[in-house]
C-alpha positions as a printed NumPy array, in Angstrom:
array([[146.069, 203.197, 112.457],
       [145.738, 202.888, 108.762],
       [145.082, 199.542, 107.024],
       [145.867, 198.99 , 103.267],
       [145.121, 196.572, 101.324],
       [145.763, 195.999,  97.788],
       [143.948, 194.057,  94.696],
       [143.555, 193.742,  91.099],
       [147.146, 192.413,  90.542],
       [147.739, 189.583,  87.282],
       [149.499, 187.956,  84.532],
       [148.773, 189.932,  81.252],
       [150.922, 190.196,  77.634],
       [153.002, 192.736,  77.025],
       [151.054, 195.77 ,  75.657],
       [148.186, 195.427,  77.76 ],
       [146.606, 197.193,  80.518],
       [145.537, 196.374,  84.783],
       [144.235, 198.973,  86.995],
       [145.428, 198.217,  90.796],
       [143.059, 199.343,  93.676],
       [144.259, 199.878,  97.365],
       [141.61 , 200.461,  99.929],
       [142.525, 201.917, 102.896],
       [140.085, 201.615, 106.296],
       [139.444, 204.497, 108.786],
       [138.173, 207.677, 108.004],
       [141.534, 209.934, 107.92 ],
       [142.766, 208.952, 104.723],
       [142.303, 212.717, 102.987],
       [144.821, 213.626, 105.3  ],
       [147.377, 211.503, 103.576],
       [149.236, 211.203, 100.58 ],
       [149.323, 208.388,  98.765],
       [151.896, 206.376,  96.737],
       [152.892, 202.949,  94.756],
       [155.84 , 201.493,  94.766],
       [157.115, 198.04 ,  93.313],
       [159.653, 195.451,  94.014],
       [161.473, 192.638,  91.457],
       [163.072, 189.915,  92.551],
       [166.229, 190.618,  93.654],
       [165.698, 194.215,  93.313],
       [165.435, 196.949,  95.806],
       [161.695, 198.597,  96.31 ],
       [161.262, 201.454,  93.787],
       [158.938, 204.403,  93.718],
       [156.487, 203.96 ,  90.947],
       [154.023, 207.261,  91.68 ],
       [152.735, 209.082,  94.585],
       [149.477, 211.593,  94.708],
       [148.703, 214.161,  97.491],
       [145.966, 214.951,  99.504],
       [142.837, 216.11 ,  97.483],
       [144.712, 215.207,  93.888],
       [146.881, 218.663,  94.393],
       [149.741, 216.905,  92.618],
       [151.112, 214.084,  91.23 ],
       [154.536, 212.511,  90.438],
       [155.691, 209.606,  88.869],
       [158.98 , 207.503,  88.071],
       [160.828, 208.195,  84.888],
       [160.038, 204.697,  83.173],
       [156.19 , 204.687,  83.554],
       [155.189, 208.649,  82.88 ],
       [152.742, 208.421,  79.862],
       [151.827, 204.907,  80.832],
       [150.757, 205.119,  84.483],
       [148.124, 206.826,  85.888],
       [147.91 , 207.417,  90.27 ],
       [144.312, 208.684,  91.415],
       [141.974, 208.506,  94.528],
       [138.728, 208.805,  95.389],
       [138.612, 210.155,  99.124],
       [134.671, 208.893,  99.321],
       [135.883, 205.863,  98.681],
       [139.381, 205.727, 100.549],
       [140.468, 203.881,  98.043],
       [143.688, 204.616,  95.7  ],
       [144.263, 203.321,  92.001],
       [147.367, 202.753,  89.488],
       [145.921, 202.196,  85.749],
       [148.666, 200.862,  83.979],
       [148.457, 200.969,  80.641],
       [151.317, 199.628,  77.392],
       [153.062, 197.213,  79.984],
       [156.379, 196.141,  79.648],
       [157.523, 192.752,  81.26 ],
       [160.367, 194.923,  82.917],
       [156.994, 196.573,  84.85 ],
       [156.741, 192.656,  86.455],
       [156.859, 192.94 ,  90.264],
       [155.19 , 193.011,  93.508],
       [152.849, 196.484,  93.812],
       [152.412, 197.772,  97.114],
       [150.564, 200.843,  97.851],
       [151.62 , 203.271, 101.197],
       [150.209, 206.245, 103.209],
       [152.305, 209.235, 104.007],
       [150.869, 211.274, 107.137],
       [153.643, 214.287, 106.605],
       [154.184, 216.767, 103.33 ],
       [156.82 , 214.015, 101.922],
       [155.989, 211.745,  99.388],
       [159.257, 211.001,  97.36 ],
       [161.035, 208.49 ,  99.628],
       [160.422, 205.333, 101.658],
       [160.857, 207.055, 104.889],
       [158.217, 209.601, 104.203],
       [155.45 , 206.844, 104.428],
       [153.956, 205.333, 107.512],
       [151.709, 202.757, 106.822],
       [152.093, 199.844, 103.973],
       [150.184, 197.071, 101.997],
       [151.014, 194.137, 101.647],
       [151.568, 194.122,  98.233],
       [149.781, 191.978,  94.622],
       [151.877, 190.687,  92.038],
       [151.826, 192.052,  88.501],
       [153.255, 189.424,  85.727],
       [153.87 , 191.037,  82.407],
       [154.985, 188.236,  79.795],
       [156.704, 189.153,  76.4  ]])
């Protein structure tokens, strides 16, 4: 069992910057990828960016590349999102999510979930 949980969430101005955390217990979590994804109200859950195993690769959504930054630090088992220039169309609920398999581009590739911190950009 993986457990994820999920900090560093806010309300910041347009423009500025908040880098989320998600720490994840047990000692397997090199073996999985890792990715955020968000949720509006009234919105369906969106992938925002997703990292492998050992920072092999990363990929990100359209509307945040050059903004967004996904990294990890396996010593840590924790996972970050620095999000930098945000736009109140960014506002939502962050959740981070472990994927035990190669997958990492849609909700059924990942197996275990957060629980999610708000992010409130305001114009």
């Amino acid at each position: 069992q993986v457990q994820l949980v999920e900090s560093g969430g806010g309300l910041v101005q347009a423009g500025g910057s908040l880098r989320l955390s998600c720490a994840a217990s047990g000692r397997t979590f090199n073996r999985y990828s890792m990715g955020w994804f968000r949720q509006a109200p009234g919105k369906e859950r969106e992938f925002v960016a997703a990292i492998t195993r050992n920072d092999l690769f990363t990929h990100y959504t359209d509307s945040v590349k050059g903004r967004f930054t996904i990294s990890r630090d396996n010593a840590k088992n924790t996972v970050y999102l620095q999000m930098n220039n945000l736009e109140p169309e960014d506002t939502a609920v962050y959740s981070c999510a472990a994927a035990a398999g190669s997958g990492y581009t849609r909700l059924s590739d990942y197996n275990y979930w957060g629980q999610g911190t708000q992010v409130t950009v305001s114009s």
